[in-house]
PDB file of C-alpha atoms in Angstrom:
ATOM      1  CA  MET U  64       0.000   0.000   0.000  1.00 60.00           C
ATOM      2  CA  ILE U  65       1.553   3.261  -1.104  1.00 78.00           C
ATOM      3  CA  LEU U  66       0.489   6.108   1.124  1.00 83.00           C
ATOM      4  CA  SER U  67       1.349   9.552  -0.164  1.00 86.00           C
ATOM      5  CA  GLU U  68       1.186  12.680   1.943  1.00 87.00           C
ATOM      6  CA  GLY U  69      -1.994  13.810   0.194  1.00 89.00           C
ATOM      7  CA  LYS U  70      -3.830  10.517   0.745  1.00 90.00           C
ATOM      8  CA  ILE U  71      -2.856  10.453   4.403  1.00 89.00           C
ATOM      9  CA  LYS U  72      -3.961  14.058   4.909  1.00 91.00           C
ATOM     10  CA  TRP U  73      -7.386  13.669   3.327  1.00 90.00           C
ATOM     11  CA  ILE U  74      -8.189  10.306   4.891  1.00 88.00           C
ATOM     12  CA  LEU U  75      -7.243  11.523   8.372  1.00 88.00           C
ATOM     13  CA  SER U  76      -9.128  14.806   8.006  1.00 87.00           C
ATOM     14  CA  THR U  77     -12.239  12.972   6.804  1.00 86.00           C
ATOM     15  CA  LEU U  78     -12.024  10.592   9.751  1.00 85.00           C
ATOM     16  CA  MET U  79     -11.599  13.509  12.154  1.00 84.00           C
ATOM     17  CA  VAL U  80     -14.649  15.333  10.794  1.00 82.00           C
ATOM     18  CA  VAL U  81     -16.772  12.182  10.914  1.00 81.00           C
ATOM     19  CA  THR U  82     -15.667  10.636  14.218  1.00 80.00           C
ATOM     20  CA  LEU U  83     -13.760  13.044  16.499  1.00 77.00           C
ATOM     21  CA  PRO U  84     -16.013  14.698  19.099  1.00 74.00           C
ATOM     22  CA  VAL U  85     -15.788  18.481  19.340  1.00 74.00           C
ATOM     23  CA  LEU U  86     -14.906  19.347  22.934  1.00 68.00           C
ATOM     24  CA  TYR U  87     -16.302  22.885  22.981  1.00 64.00           C
ATOM     25  CA  PHE U  88     -19.674  21.595  21.831  1.00 61.00           C
ATOM     26  CA  ALA U  89     -19.657  19.090  24.674  1.00 63.00           C
ATOM     27  CA  PHE U  90     -19.329  21.896  27.217  1.00 64.00           C
ATOM     28  CA  LEU U  91     -21.741  24.243  25.425  1.00 63.00           C
ATOM     29  CA  MET U  92     -24.603  21.861  24.655  1.00 64.00           C
ATOM     30  CA  GLY U  93     -23.728  18.853  26.792  1.00 62.00           C
ATOM     31  CA  GLY U  94     -23.180  16.282  24.056  1.00 67.00           C
ATOM     32  CA  TRP U  95     -20.249  14.481  22.443  1.00 70.00           C
ATOM     33  CA  LEU U  96     -20.881  15.006  18.744  1.00 71.00           C
ATOM     34  CA  SER U  97     -18.608  14.987  15.742  1.00 73.00           C
ATOM     35  CA  LEU U  98     -18.323  17.960  13.421  1.00 76.00           C
ATOM     36  CA  ILE U  99     -20.459  16.334  10.733  1.00 76.00           C
ATOM     37  CA  SER U 100     -23.231  15.633  13.259  1.00 76.00           C
ATOM     38  CA  ILE U 101     -23.193  19.244  14.413  1.00 73.00           C
ATOM     39  CA  ALA U 102     -23.467  20.436  10.806  1.00 76.00           C
ATOM     40  CA  ALA U 103     -26.374  18.078  10.104  1.00 78.00           C
ATOM     41  CA  MET U 104     -28.244  19.202  13.204  1.00 74.00           C
ATOM     42  CA  GLY U 105     -27.759  22.835  12.237  1.00 73.00           C
ATOM     43  CA  LEU U 106     -29.937  22.408   9.152  1.00 76.00           C
ATOM     44  CA  ASP U 107     -33.139  22.260  11.232  1.00 78.00           C
ATOM     45  CA  ASN U 108     -32.916  25.363  13.414  1.00 76.00           C
ATOM     46  CA  ALA U 109     -31.696  28.864  12.485  1.00 77.00           C
ATOM     47  CA  ILE U 110     -30.092  29.648  15.855  1.00 77.00           C
ATOM     48  CA  PHE U 111     -28.482  26.245  16.076  1.00 75.00           C
ATOM     49  CA  GLY U 112     -27.426  26.682  12.453  1.00 78.00           C
ATOM     50  CA  MET U 113     -25.358  29.732  13.417  1.00 80.00           C
ATOM     51  CA  ILE U 114     -23.618  27.727  16.134  1.00 75.00           C
ATOM     52  CA  SER U 115     -22.986  24.935  13.629  1.00 78.00           C
ATOM     53  CA  ILE U 116     -21.470  27.332  11.103  1.00 81.00           C
ATOM     54  CA  ALA U 117     -19.206  28.754  13.808  1.00 80.00           C
ATOM     55  CA  HIS U 118     -18.043  25.237  14.699  1.00 78.00           C
ATOM     56  CA  LEU U 119     -17.376  24.424  11.050  1.00 82.00           C
ATOM     57  CA  LEU U 120     -15.404  27.627  10.533  1.00 85.00           C
ATOM     58  CA  VAL U 121     -13.279  27.093  13.630  1.00 85.00           C
ATOM     59  CA  TYR U 122     -12.778  23.333  13.832  1.00 83.00           C
ATOM     60  CA  GLY U 123     -12.626  22.580  10.092  1.00 85.00           C
ATOM     61  CA  PRO U 124      -9.312  24.423   9.546  1.00 89.00           C
ATOM     62  CA  ILE U 125      -7.933  23.168  12.870  1.00 88.00           C
ATOM     63  CA  PHE U 126      -8.600  19.547  11.867  1.00 86.00           C
ATOM     64  CA  TYR U 127      -7.193  20.149   8.373  1.00 90.00           C
ATOM     65  CA  PHE U 128      -3.934  21.718   9.553  1.00 92.00           C
ATOM     66  CA  LEU U 129      -3.479  19.076  12.242  1.00 90.00           C
ATOM     67  CA  CYS U 130      -3.866  16.384   9.597  1.00 90.00           C
ATOM     68  CA  ARG U 131      -1.464  18.220   7.310  1.00 93.00           C
ATOM     69  CA  VAL U 132       1.197  18.226  10.031  1.00 93.00           C
ATOM     70  CA  LEU U 133       0.591  14.536  10.758  1.00 90.00           C
ATOM     71  CA  ALA U 134       0.749  13.679   7.041  1.00 92.00           C
ATOM     72  CA  ARG U 135       4.053  15.492   6.575  1.00 93.00           C
ATOM     73  CA  ARG U 136       5.514  13.732   9.590  1.00 92.00           C
ATOM     74  CA  LEU U 137       4.306  10.340   8.385  1.00 90.00           C
ATOM     75  CA  ALA U 138       5.483  10.939   4.807  1.00 89.00           C
ATOM     76  CA  SER U 139       9.047  11.355   6.059  1.00 91.00           C
ATOM     77  CA  MET U 140       9.014   7.886   7.673  1.00 90.00           C
ATOM     78  CA  PRO U 141       9.822   4.577   6.001  1.00 91.00           C
ATOM     79  CA  GLU U 142       6.890   2.906   4.214  1.00 89.00           C
ATOM     80  CA  ARG U 143       6.367   0.134   6.768  1.00 90.00           C
ATOM     81  CA  ALA U 144       6.394   2.456   9.792  1.00 89.00           C
ATOM     82  CA  ARG U 145       4.155   4.930   7.928  1.00 90.00           C
ATOM     83  CA  THR U 146       1.595   2.226   7.193  1.00 88.00           C
ATOM     84  CA  ILE U 147       1.568   0.860  10.737  1.00 89.00           C
ATOM     85  CA  ILE U 148       1.181   4.290  12.332  1.00 88.00           C
ATOM     86  CA  PHE U 149      -1.432   5.360   9.776  1.00 88.00           C
ATOM     87  CA  VAL U 150      -3.548   2.251  10.380  1.00 88.00           C
ATOM     88  CA  GLY U 151      -3.189   2.841  14.124  1.00 89.00           C
ATOM     89  CA  LEU U 152      -4.378   6.427  13.757  1.00 84.00           C
ATOM     90  CA  CYS U 153      -7.322   5.330  11.627  1.00 84.00           C
ATOM     91  CA  GLY U 154      -8.259   2.720  14.225  1.00 84.00           C
ATOM     92  CA  PHE U 155      -7.972   5.312  16.974  1.00 76.00           C
ATOM     93  CA  HIS U 156     -10.414   7.641  15.199  1.00 66.00           C
ATOM     94  CA  SER U 157     -13.087   5.063  14.528  1.00 58.00           C
TER      95      SER U 157
END
């Protein structure tokens, strides 16, 4: 399996958006939801939609740049170590 920096970045960022709970939302609304769940719930209510947009604008770039840093770090490793760590990170997210 050949994992390039771009593949690693986009797979990890997609997994983060789908599975990683947003901590601020947990304290604000009292629930452990992922970013995609918050966006889907924001389609029903206008006030909640504003909160959802704010979460997308703040956490979306944070998740992307975190994944970019991780992808660069992993791309500099040997193929076997890169694959093992990548699969471990994917398992951690899901």
